[in-house]
Amino acid sequence: MAESFEIRQLNMIPFSRRLSRFMLYEEKKEDGLFPAGLYLHLTADMYKPGGVFVPGRKRGIIHLSPIRDGKELPYKLKATPSMLTMETEKGNIEFTIDRPEILRIRSCGVGLRAFSPLFRMEVPLRMNDGSLELFYSNLGNVLIRAIEGAADFNTVWRLKDWRADDVICDLTPSQNGIMEAAIHEFAATEAPLEKYRPFDLCEKEAADDFSLWQKKYKEPCGDRELFDMATYITWICMQRPRVDAPYRLLRGNMMYNNRFGIDYVNLFEQPLLAMAFEDRNAKAELIGNVLDLMSPDGMLPAFTNNKEPQYGYAAPPVIAIAAKETAGELQGPALSKLKKLAFWWLEWRDPDHDGTVSYAYAKETGFDAGLTIRDGLAVKSPDLLTYMCVLSELLSETDADSGAYWKEISRGMLGKLTDTLWDGEEFVCRRSKTYEKVMGTDFLGYIPVLLGSKLPGDIARKLTDAVSAKKAWERKDQVPLAAYLVKGFLELSQKERAEAAGKWFIGFVKEHGFVNKIGAVMYSSWSASAYLYITAALGI
């Protein structure tokens, strides 16, 4: 049962909640100003400690430790999706997340010390009601307030250094031994709460929310613990537009790639995240929220967060793969945006003017750019023509006015894919204009397996034989490949090969976990969703 599910690696997967920026995680090693231990952190749109950009680095803003009579106590951590507990010999401290912008704290017999190292322009303010407001660069404001018991803290401003001294806030119990406190994600214009809801109610609501989230996925036939962990990861990675950002870019809830380091929405990932849902409305909602990020002319950025979109290069139209699965639930505006997306690629990425499309940058493949096309752009690539073939086929079925036009576009994409990019043995990338073969990474040539029976029989047979012989799914650096190969094999009724690919991936996450580092960035929702999709598709 989910109620007994325990989060065991708090150094890799934090305690958090759906839509909440709060997270509690464990830092195993001391790092300069930051001692080892439990930290409170907020989802960061961009993090530049001391003005230096550090990719993929965790930096908790507040170090937390239990205290008794002013002395810190040793403790053990235990976490479920709805509550984290610091266990000591003198008493326990419990944390839960309420409505998701308030972190609630409760203890019996012990207090809590919150230590916050501050950089330049990070400011502590003592409020009139005795609470403490802290401003953090690139993160926003938090408010620490005692509900029962007392909050004692120092706030010293060092004018010579133009910075505040590091803050220590001690939350101590009342005479009956109980301490309750709240830490808010706070905007200065907000009126303070006059009354807080019962702690147990907040914890129950968090548990119920996680249970409802799990119902969006197909119940597992096999490993329940892996299912719980995968759904927990996607639950905490689902984030909302920043409430304190007046010019926020996100229009709806989106699933971040991770909760540590540089947090952003990778639009190449989102289709697989949507495909993992069994709930078709959940699929359609996420697809619609992705399409809401489209520029006025129809371009989808490679990635974004609430502050910084990356329109320097485009996300590939892989959203078509997920949209095809749930076309019946997509509303009119979403279908109109899919049409605009197709027109954008036809207008801006067709240097040969032959009705097919090309990548202008290696990063537009969505895969790790260091492993894809390296020696020639613009490039016609089999993965891109696959996505466009599916997208135009979808539009031919849903666009009542222009269905015949899109059917012809789909045939053209498929024809160019099989006539030009198939060399008799494999799919290859070719330069636009010259059609010279480009030395790239072979896995881009495996993506056409997603076309299933639309591929000519001899090509499908040679392609799947080659993929199987090479065990091409054994790529830990390209998370979605195994899931896409499973999908393609099943559409070609090659269940044994689908199971071979799926079982390898399941074994991989059993051994290594869901946190997957590619380059400088850690991914977790991607691999969790791949696992959920594969187990649901194969019924294992």
Short mmCIF file of C-alpha atoms in Angstrom, two decimals, residues 9-514:
data_model
loop_
_atom_site.label_atom_id
_atom_site.label_comp_id
_atom_site.label_asym_id
_atom_site.label_seq_id
_atom_site.Cartn_x
_atom_site.Cartn_y
_atom_site.Cartn_z
CA GLN A 9 17.21 7.93 -0.61
CA LEU A 10 16.48 11.45 0.56
CA ASN A 11 19.84 12.58 -0.80
CA MET A 12 18.63 11.77 -4.33
CA ILE A 13 14.83 12.04 -4.15
CA PRO A 14 13.50 14.72 -1.79
CA PHE A 15 10.41 14.83 0.39
CA SER A 16 7.91 17.12 -1.33
CA ARG A 17 4.39 17.30 -2.71
CA ARG A 18 2.65 17.86 -6.03
CA LEU A 19 2.62 21.57 -7.02
CA SER A 20 4.79 22.54 -4.04
CA ARG A 21 8.16 24.25 -4.41
CA PHE A 22 9.16 23.06 -0.93
CA MET A 23 11.42 20.05 -0.62
CA LEU A 24 13.38 18.48 2.21
CA TYR A 25 16.47 16.48 1.34
CA GLU A 26 19.55 15.04 2.99
CA GLU A 27 23.04 16.32 2.19
CA LYS A 28 25.54 13.57 2.97
CA LYS A 29 28.74 15.66 2.99
CA GLU A 30 29.74 19.03 4.38
CA ASP A 31 30.26 21.64 1.65
CA GLY A 32 31.84 24.88 2.78
CA LEU A 33 29.15 26.92 4.53
CA PHE A 34 26.75 24.01 4.30
CA PRO A 35 27.05 21.23 6.92
CA ALA A 36 25.79 17.72 6.26
CA GLY A 37 22.22 16.98 7.31
CA LEU A 38 18.63 17.78 6.41
CA TYR A 39 17.90 20.83 4.25
CA LEU A 40 14.88 22.81 3.19
CA HIS A 41 15.05 23.98 -0.41
CA LEU A 42 12.75 25.58 -2.98
CA THR A 43 12.44 24.65 -6.64
CA ALA A 44 14.92 26.94 -8.39
CA ASP A 45 14.25 28.41 -11.82
CA MET A 46 17.95 29.26 -12.00
CA TYR A 47 20.56 29.08 -9.31
CA LYS A 48 23.73 31.19 -9.18
CA PRO A 49 25.36 30.83 -5.74
CA GLY A 50 27.65 33.77 -5.11
CA GLY A 51 27.14 34.88 -8.71
CA VAL A 52 28.67 31.68 -10.13
CA PHE A 53 26.51 29.37 -12.23
CA VAL A 54 26.78 25.79 -10.98
CA PRO A 55 24.81 23.25 -13.07
CA GLY A 56 23.10 20.38 -11.31
CA ARG A 57 24.19 21.39 -7.80
CA LYS A 58 21.91 21.01 -4.81
CA ARG A 59 21.95 23.93 -2.42
CA GLY A 60 19.55 23.87 0.47
CA ILE A 61 18.66 27.29 1.79
CA ILE A 62 17.95 26.24 5.41
CA HIS A 63 19.75 23.53 7.40
CA LEU A 64 17.45 21.83 9.93
CA SER A 65 18.43 19.99 13.11
CA PRO A 66 16.59 18.94 16.31
CA ILE A 67 17.63 20.65 19.56
CA ARG A 68 17.10 20.20 23.31
CA ASP A 69 18.26 22.86 25.79
CA GLY A 70 20.07 24.65 22.97
CA LYS A 71 22.10 21.62 21.91
CA GLU A 72 21.74 19.78 18.62
CA LEU A 73 20.68 16.13 18.82
CA PRO A 74 21.53 13.12 16.65
CA TYR A 75 18.57 11.88 14.61
CA LYS A 76 17.30 9.42 12.05
CA LEU A 77 15.06 10.28 9.11
CA LYS A 78 11.93 8.47 8.02
CA ALA A 79 9.80 9.73 5.14
CA THR A 80 6.54 8.73 3.47
CA PRO A 81 4.89 10.75 0.67
CA SER A 82 2.83 12.71 3.20
CA MET A 83 5.18 13.14 6.18
CA LEU A 84 8.88 13.31 7.05
CA THR A 85 9.98 12.55 10.62
CA MET A 86 13.22 13.38 12.43
CA GLU A 87 13.47 10.71 15.14
CA THR A 88 15.55 11.39 18.28
CA GLU A 89 15.81 9.77 21.71
CA LYS A 90 14.21 12.88 23.26
CA GLY A 91 11.27 13.18 20.87
CA ASN A 92 10.34 13.49 17.21
CA ILE A 93 9.84 16.35 14.75
CA GLU A 94 7.28 15.90 11.97
CA PHE A 95 6.96 17.78 8.66
CA THR A 96 4.10 17.85 6.18
CA ILE A 97 3.13 20.20 3.34
CA ASP A 98 -0.14 22.09 3.46
CA ARG A 99 -1.90 23.59 0.41
CA PRO A 100 1.18 23.31 -1.17
CA GLU A 101 2.81 26.64 -0.24
CA ILE A 102 3.09 26.03 3.54
CA LEU A 103 5.50 23.62 5.23
CA ARG A 104 4.03 22.57 8.58
CA ILE A 105 6.23 21.45 11.49
CA ARG A 106 5.23 19.71 14.74
CA SER A 107 7.32 18.29 17.58
CA CYS A 108 7.00 16.92 21.08
CA GLY A 109 9.79 17.25 23.64
CA VAL A 110 12.33 18.78 21.27
CA GLY A 111 12.77 21.96 19.26
CA LEU A 112 14.10 22.70 15.77
CA ARG A 113 17.09 24.80 14.76
CA ALA A 114 16.97 26.42 11.31
CA PHE A 115 20.38 27.65 10.11
CA SER A 116 20.50 29.67 6.90
CA PRO A 117 23.77 30.78 5.25
CA LEU A 118 23.12 34.00 3.33
CA PHE A 119 24.82 35.47 0.27
CA ARG A 120 24.95 39.12 -0.77
CA MET A 121 21.52 40.69 -1.23
CA GLU A 122 19.86 37.84 0.66
CA VAL A 123 18.03 39.58 3.46
CA PRO A 124 16.42 38.57 6.80
CA LEU A 125 13.61 40.73 8.20
CA ARG A 126 12.06 40.58 11.67
CA MET A 127 8.30 41.07 11.33
CA ASN A 128 6.05 42.88 13.82
CA ASP A 129 4.25 39.67 14.77
CA GLY A 130 7.53 37.96 15.74
CA SER A 131 7.93 35.92 12.56
CA LEU A 132 11.03 35.94 10.34
CA GLU A 133 11.01 36.72 6.62
CA LEU A 134 13.98 35.63 4.50
CA PHE A 135 14.62 36.77 0.94
CA TYR A 136 16.70 34.49 -1.31
CA SER A 137 18.13 35.46 -4.70
CA ASN A 138 16.43 33.61 -7.60
CA LEU A 139 14.20 31.73 -5.17
CA GLY A 140 11.87 34.26 -3.53
CA ASN A 141 10.75 34.81 0.05
CA VAL A 142 9.99 32.45 2.90
CA LEU A 143 8.33 33.28 6.21
CA ILE A 144 9.07 31.33 9.42
CA ARG A 145 6.37 31.61 12.07
CA ALA A 146 5.78 29.89 15.41
CA ILE A 147 2.22 28.60 15.91
CA GLU A 148 2.80 27.05 19.35
CA GLY A 149 5.99 27.62 21.30
CA ALA A 150 8.53 30.34 20.51
CA ALA A 151 10.78 31.46 17.66
CA ASP A 152 14.10 33.05 18.67
CA PHE A 153 16.51 34.27 16.02
CA ASN A 154 19.35 36.65 15.28
CA THR A 155 19.38 39.08 12.35
CA VAL A 156 22.61 41.08 12.17
CA TRP A 157 23.31 43.34 9.18
CA ARG A 158 27.02 43.78 8.37
CA LEU A 159 27.13 47.15 6.63
CA LYS A 160 30.83 46.89 5.72
CA ASP A 161 30.26 43.64 3.81
CA TRP A 162 26.84 44.77 2.53
CA ARG A 163 25.30 41.49 3.64
CA ALA A 164 23.40 39.97 6.52
CA ASP A 165 25.02 37.57 8.91
CA ASP A 166 24.01 33.94 8.64
CA VAL A 167 20.70 33.36 10.43
CA ILE A 168 19.97 30.90 13.23
CA CYS A 169 16.32 30.49 14.21
CA ASP A 170 15.43 28.24 17.17
CA LEU A 171 11.84 26.99 17.32
CA THR A 172 11.25 25.77 20.88
CA PRO A 173 8.30 24.01 22.58
CA SER A 174 5.74 25.64 24.83
CA GLN A 175 5.37 24.65 28.50
CA ASN A 176 3.35 21.57 27.53
CA GLY A 177 6.30 20.33 25.42
CA ILE A 178 4.62 20.92 22.03
CA MET A 179 6.07 22.99 19.22
CA GLU A 180 4.22 23.85 16.02
CA ALA A 181 5.50 26.13 13.28
CA ALA A 182 4.93 27.02 9.65
CA ILE A 183 7.28 28.02 6.86
CA HIS A 184 5.51 29.86 4.04
CA GLU A 185 6.42 30.41 0.43
CA PHE A 186 5.70 34.09 0.87
CA ALA A 187 4.93 37.20 -1.15
CA ALA A 188 5.24 40.54 0.64
CA THR A 189 1.74 41.56 -0.45
CA GLU A 190 0.10 38.55 1.23
CA ALA A 191 -1.88 39.01 4.41
CA PRO A 192 -0.61 36.68 7.16
CA LEU A 193 -2.80 33.75 8.14
CA GLU A 194 -4.80 34.28 11.31
CA LYS A 195 -5.42 30.58 11.88
CA TYR A 196 -3.78 27.35 10.75
CA ARG A 197 -5.50 24.09 9.95
CA PRO A 198 -4.81 21.00 12.12
CA PHE A 199 -1.50 19.33 11.29
CA ASP A 200 -3.10 15.88 10.99
CA LEU A 201 -5.62 17.19 8.44
CA CYS A 202 -2.79 18.59 6.31
CA GLU A 203 -0.96 15.27 6.44
CA LYS A 204 -4.11 13.35 5.48
CA GLU A 205 -4.79 15.65 2.52
CA ALA A 206 -1.24 15.11 1.24
CA ALA A 207 -1.65 11.33 1.55
CA ASP A 208 -5.02 11.43 -0.23
CA ASP A 209 -3.58 13.58 -3.02
CA PHE A 210 -0.81 11.05 -3.62
CA SER A 211 -3.33 8.19 -3.70
CA LEU A 212 -5.43 10.05 -6.28
CA TRP A 213 -2.30 10.72 -8.33
CA GLN A 214 -1.43 7.03 -8.39
CA LYS A 215 -4.86 6.27 -9.82
CA LYS A 216 -3.86 8.16 -12.98
CA TYR A 217 -1.47 5.29 -13.76
CA LYS A 218 -2.15 1.63 -14.45
CA GLU A 219 -1.86 -0.54 -11.33
CA PRO A 220 1.28 -2.69 -11.48
CA CYS A 221 1.27 -6.44 -11.94
CA GLY A 222 4.80 -6.72 -10.56
CA ASP A 223 7.02 -4.66 -8.26
CA ARG A 224 4.81 -2.44 -6.08
CA GLU A 225 7.74 -0.63 -4.48
CA LEU A 226 9.12 0.52 -7.84
CA PHE A 227 5.63 1.65 -8.88
CA ASP A 228 5.28 3.66 -5.67
CA MET A 229 8.66 5.32 -6.15
CA ALA A 230 8.03 6.10 -9.83
CA THR A 231 4.63 7.65 -9.15
CA TYR A 232 6.03 9.57 -6.18
CA ILE A 233 8.71 11.08 -8.44
CA THR A 234 6.21 12.19 -11.07
CA TRP A 235 3.93 13.51 -8.28
CA ILE A 236 6.58 15.80 -6.81
CA CYS A 237 7.88 16.87 -10.24
CA MET A 238 4.46 18.19 -11.28
CA GLN A 239 4.79 21.92 -10.67
CA ARG A 240 2.52 24.93 -11.13
CA PRO A 241 3.18 28.49 -12.35
CA ARG A 242 4.99 30.54 -9.71
CA VAL A 243 2.46 32.43 -7.59
CA ASP A 244 4.99 35.20 -6.91
CA ALA A 245 6.06 35.74 -10.54
CA PRO A 246 3.95 38.44 -12.26
CA TYR A 247 5.39 37.56 -15.69
CA ARG A 248 5.48 33.80 -15.28
CA LEU A 249 5.82 31.81 -18.48
CA LEU A 250 4.04 28.60 -17.52
CA ARG A 251 0.32 28.73 -18.19
CA GLY A 252 -0.59 25.45 -16.54
CA ASN A 253 0.84 22.63 -14.46
CA MET A 254 3.89 20.97 -16.01
CA MET A 255 6.22 18.17 -15.00
CA TYR A 256 9.77 19.32 -14.27
CA ASN A 257 12.67 17.07 -15.24
CA ASN A 258 13.95 16.96 -11.67
CA ARG A 259 13.75 18.72 -8.31
CA PHE A 260 17.46 19.43 -7.84
CA GLY A 261 19.86 21.79 -9.57
CA ILE A 262 18.53 23.65 -12.60
CA ASP A 263 14.83 22.86 -12.70
CA TYR A 264 13.05 23.25 -15.99
CA VAL A 265 10.41 21.79 -18.26
CA ASN A 266 12.02 19.88 -21.12
CA LEU A 267 9.50 19.80 -23.96
CA PHE A 268 11.18 16.78 -25.51
CA GLU A 269 10.37 14.83 -22.33
CA GLN A 270 6.74 15.85 -21.92
CA PRO A 271 5.21 13.44 -24.51
CA LEU A 272 6.67 10.41 -22.72
CA LEU A 273 5.52 11.83 -19.38
CA ALA A 274 2.01 12.13 -20.85
CA MET A 275 2.09 8.66 -22.42
CA ALA A 276 2.80 7.11 -19.02
CA PHE A 277 -0.64 8.14 -17.73
CA GLU A 278 -3.45 5.62 -18.09
CA ASP A 279 -5.95 8.43 -17.39
CA ARG A 280 -6.64 9.90 -20.83
CA ASN A 281 -7.77 13.23 -19.39
CA ALA A 282 -4.43 13.54 -17.58
CA LYS A 283 -2.65 12.86 -20.88
CA ALA A 284 -4.72 15.48 -22.69
CA GLU A 285 -4.23 18.09 -19.95
CA LEU A 286 -0.45 17.78 -20.02
CA ILE A 287 -0.37 17.87 -23.83
CA GLY A 288 -2.56 20.99 -23.80
CA ASN A 289 -0.30 22.69 -21.27
CA VAL A 290 2.72 21.92 -23.46
CA LEU A 291 1.02 23.46 -26.49
CA ASP A 292 0.18 26.57 -24.46
CA LEU A 293 3.93 27.36 -24.48
CA MET A 294 3.88 27.78 -28.26
CA SER A 295 5.12 31.07 -29.70
CA PRO A 296 2.66 33.10 -31.83
CA ASP A 297 4.15 31.70 -35.05
CA GLY A 298 3.92 28.07 -33.90
CA MET A 299 7.33 27.23 -32.44
CA LEU A 300 7.66 25.17 -29.26
CA PRO A 301 10.77 26.11 -27.24
CA ALA A 302 13.26 23.40 -26.35
CA PHE A 303 12.68 24.02 -22.66
CA THR A 304 11.37 26.60 -20.26
CA ASN A 305 10.62 27.30 -16.64
CA ASN A 306 8.75 30.17 -15.05
CA LYS A 307 11.43 32.69 -16.01
CA GLU A 308 13.61 31.64 -18.92
CA PRO A 309 12.27 30.09 -22.15
CA GLN A 310 14.76 28.67 -24.64
CA TYR A 311 13.51 29.77 -28.05
CA GLY A 312 17.06 29.61 -29.48
CA TYR A 313 16.23 26.19 -30.85
CA ALA A 314 12.99 24.27 -31.19
CA ALA A 315 11.62 21.21 -29.46
CA PRO A 316 11.05 18.43 -31.99
CA PRO A 317 7.38 17.70 -32.80
CA VAL A 318 7.48 14.48 -30.76
CA ILE A 319 4.32 15.72 -28.99
CA ALA A 320 2.51 14.11 -31.94
CA ILE A 321 3.31 10.63 -30.58
CA ALA A 322 1.43 11.34 -27.34
CA ALA A 323 -1.33 13.36 -29.02
CA LYS A 324 -2.06 10.45 -31.36
CA GLU A 325 -2.89 8.29 -28.32
CA THR A 326 -5.48 10.69 -26.96
CA ALA A 327 -6.86 12.63 -29.92
CA GLY A 328 -10.43 12.08 -28.69
CA GLU A 329 -9.77 14.02 -25.47
CA LEU A 330 -7.93 16.94 -27.08
CA GLN A 331 -10.00 20.11 -27.32
CA GLY A 332 -10.29 22.33 -30.40
CA PRO A 333 -7.61 24.83 -29.30
CA ALA A 334 -5.07 22.02 -28.82
CA LEU A 335 -5.77 20.60 -32.27
CA SER A 336 -5.44 24.08 -33.79
CA LYS A 337 -2.04 24.45 -32.12
CA LEU A 338 -0.92 21.08 -33.46
CA LYS A 339 -1.75 22.35 -36.93
CA LYS A 340 0.20 25.55 -36.27
CA LEU A 341 3.13 23.43 -35.06
CA ALA A 342 3.14 21.42 -38.29
CA PHE A 343 3.01 24.60 -40.39
CA TRP A 344 5.95 26.05 -38.42
CA TRP A 345 8.18 23.10 -39.28
CA LEU A 346 7.08 23.13 -42.91
CA GLU A 347 7.73 26.86 -43.23
CA TRP A 348 10.92 27.31 -41.20
CA ARG A 349 12.65 23.94 -41.38
CA ASP A 350 12.33 23.00 -45.07
CA PRO A 351 15.47 24.40 -46.75
CA ASP A 352 15.03 22.11 -49.77
CA HIS A 353 11.42 23.21 -50.36
CA ASP A 354 10.49 19.59 -51.00
CA GLY A 355 7.77 19.24 -48.37
CA THR A 356 10.00 17.55 -45.80
CA VAL A 357 11.78 19.06 -42.81
CA SER A 358 15.27 19.31 -41.30
CA TYR A 359 16.94 20.03 -37.99
CA ALA A 360 18.80 23.33 -37.87
CA TYR A 361 20.69 22.47 -34.66
CA ALA A 362 21.84 19.22 -33.08
CA LYS A 363 20.06 20.13 -29.84
CA GLU A 364 16.73 20.09 -31.68
CA THR A 365 16.79 16.28 -31.63
CA GLY A 366 15.98 16.51 -27.90
CA PHE A 367 18.54 13.85 -27.08
CA ASP A 368 21.85 14.76 -25.47
CA ALA A 369 23.46 17.00 -28.12
CA GLY A 370 26.90 15.55 -27.44
CA LEU A 371 25.70 12.17 -28.69
CA THR A 372 23.70 13.14 -31.76
CA ILE A 373 24.40 14.85 -35.08
CA ARG A 374 27.90 16.29 -35.06
CA ASP A 375 29.08 17.05 -38.57
CA GLY A 376 26.59 18.85 -40.74
CA LEU A 377 23.46 20.99 -40.57
CA ALA A 378 20.75 21.40 -41.74
CA VAL A 379 20.06 17.69 -41.52
CA LYS A 380 17.18 15.48 -42.52
CA SER A 381 16.88 12.97 -39.72
CA PRO A 382 14.73 9.82 -39.51
CA ASP A 383 13.39 10.66 -36.07
CA LEU A 384 12.14 14.08 -37.21
CA LEU A 385 10.43 12.69 -40.31
CA THR A 386 8.82 10.04 -38.09
CA TYR A 387 7.33 12.68 -35.78
CA MET A 388 6.11 14.76 -38.73
CA CYS A 389 4.59 11.71 -40.39
CA VAL A 390 2.61 10.95 -37.22
CA LEU A 391 1.63 14.62 -36.74
CA SER A 392 0.34 15.06 -40.29
CA GLU A 393 -1.49 11.71 -40.10
CA LEU A 394 -3.17 12.88 -36.88
CA LEU A 395 -4.20 16.15 -38.55
CA SER A 396 -5.60 14.24 -41.54
CA GLU A 397 -7.95 12.47 -39.12
CA THR A 398 -8.96 15.51 -37.04
CA ASP A 399 -8.95 18.45 -39.49
CA ALA A 400 -12.26 18.23 -41.32
CA ASP A 401 -11.41 21.06 -43.73
CA SER A 402 -7.86 20.05 -44.71
CA GLY A 403 -7.73 16.31 -44.09
CA ALA A 404 -6.72 15.46 -47.66
CA TYR A 405 -3.88 18.01 -47.57
CA TRP A 406 -2.43 16.54 -44.38
CA LYS A 407 -2.82 13.00 -45.75
CA GLU A 408 -0.64 14.01 -48.67
CA ILE A 409 1.92 15.60 -46.35
CA SER A 410 2.05 12.39 -44.31
CA ARG A 411 2.61 10.29 -47.44
CA GLY A 412 5.37 12.65 -48.52
CA MET A 413 7.14 12.42 -45.17
CA LEU A 414 6.93 8.62 -45.17
CA GLY A 415 8.11 8.45 -48.78
CA LYS A 416 11.13 10.68 -48.12
CA LEU A 417 11.93 8.65 -45.01
CA THR A 418 11.89 5.28 -46.79
CA ASP A 419 13.24 6.38 -50.19
CA THR A 420 16.00 8.77 -49.09
CA LEU A 421 16.99 8.06 -45.50
CA TRP A 422 16.85 4.27 -45.76
CA ASP A 423 20.15 3.05 -47.25
CA GLY A 424 19.06 -0.55 -47.62
CA GLU A 425 20.27 -1.61 -44.18
CA GLU A 426 19.47 1.23 -41.78
CA PHE A 427 18.01 4.71 -41.49
CA VAL A 428 20.62 7.46 -41.73
CA CYS A 429 20.80 11.24 -41.45
CA ARG A 430 21.52 13.25 -44.60
CA ARG A 431 22.46 16.85 -45.23
CA SER A 432 19.81 19.00 -46.80
CA LYS A 433 20.58 20.14 -50.35
CA THR A 434 23.39 17.61 -50.98
CA TYR A 435 21.80 14.55 -49.34
CA GLU A 436 25.28 13.52 -48.25
CA LYS A 437 25.24 10.97 -45.43
CA VAL A 438 25.92 12.53 -42.04
CA MET A 439 27.88 10.67 -39.40
CA GLY A 440 25.54 10.72 -36.43
CA THR A 441 24.41 8.47 -33.64
CA ASP A 442 22.61 5.38 -34.86
CA PHE A 443 19.79 5.53 -32.31
CA LEU A 444 18.11 8.35 -34.27
CA GLY A 445 17.59 5.73 -36.95
CA TYR A 446 15.68 3.48 -34.56
CA ILE A 447 12.88 5.98 -33.89
CA PRO A 448 10.94 5.07 -37.11
CA VAL A 449 9.94 1.84 -35.37
CA LEU A 450 7.21 4.05 -33.85
CA LEU A 451 5.50 4.03 -37.26
CA GLY A 452 4.73 0.35 -36.80
CA SER A 453 2.82 -1.17 -39.70
CA LYS A 454 3.06 2.05 -41.74
CA LEU A 455 6.64 1.06 -42.57
CA PRO A 456 7.05 -1.20 -45.63
CA GLY A 457 7.33 -4.81 -44.49
CA ASP A 458 10.89 -5.43 -45.63
CA ILE A 459 12.13 -2.21 -44.01
CA ALA A 460 10.30 -2.94 -40.76
CA ARG A 461 11.78 -6.45 -40.68
CA LYS A 462 15.37 -5.31 -41.30
CA LEU A 463 15.04 -2.41 -38.85
CA THR A 464 13.69 -4.50 -35.99
CA ASP A 465 16.19 -7.30 -36.67
CA ALA A 466 19.03 -4.77 -36.43
CA VAL A 467 17.63 -3.16 -33.28
CA SER A 468 17.24 -6.57 -31.65
CA ALA A 469 20.68 -7.82 -32.71
CA LYS A 470 22.37 -4.71 -31.29
CA LYS A 471 20.15 -4.65 -28.18
CA ALA A 472 19.77 -0.99 -29.05
CA TRP A 473 17.54 -0.34 -26.04
CA GLU A 474 20.49 -0.76 -23.68
CA ARG A 475 21.19 2.98 -23.61
CA LYS A 476 21.13 4.42 -20.11
CA ASP A 477 22.07 7.84 -21.53
CA GLN A 478 18.94 8.02 -23.72
CA VAL A 479 16.02 7.36 -21.41
CA PRO A 480 13.05 7.39 -23.82
CA LEU A 481 14.61 5.04 -26.37
CA ALA A 482 13.62 1.83 -24.56
CA ALA A 483 10.03 3.07 -24.11
CA TYR A 484 9.71 4.09 -27.76
CA LEU A 485 11.15 0.76 -28.93
CA VAL A 486 8.68 -1.11 -26.72
CA LYS A 487 5.84 0.89 -28.27
CA GLY A 488 7.08 0.24 -31.81
CA PHE A 489 7.65 -3.48 -31.26
CA LEU A 490 4.13 -3.87 -29.87
CA GLU A 491 2.62 -2.05 -32.85
CA LEU A 492 4.46 -4.53 -35.08
CA SER A 493 3.16 -7.44 -32.93
CA GLN A 494 6.71 -8.33 -31.85
CA LYS A 495 5.92 -8.91 -28.19
CA GLU A 496 9.05 -10.93 -27.36
CA ARG A 497 11.29 -8.10 -28.51
CA ALA A 498 9.15 -5.58 -26.67
CA GLU A 499 9.52 -7.64 -23.50
CA ALA A 500 13.29 -7.91 -23.97
CA ALA A 501 13.61 -4.13 -24.23
CA GLY A 502 11.20 -3.51 -21.37
CA LYS A 503 12.74 -6.04 -19.00
CA TRP A 504 16.21 -4.57 -19.58
CA PHE A 505 14.95 -1.12 -18.59
CA ILE A 506 13.12 -2.45 -15.53
CA GLY A 507 16.28 -4.26 -14.45
CA PHE A 508 18.28 -1.08 -14.98
CA VAL A 509 16.10 1.05 -12.69
CA LYS A 510 15.98 -1.72 -10.09
CA GLU A 511 19.78 -1.66 -9.94
CA HIS A 512 20.50 2.04 -10.44
CA GLY A 513 17.30 3.83 -9.41
CA PHE A 514 15.34 6.46 -11.27
#
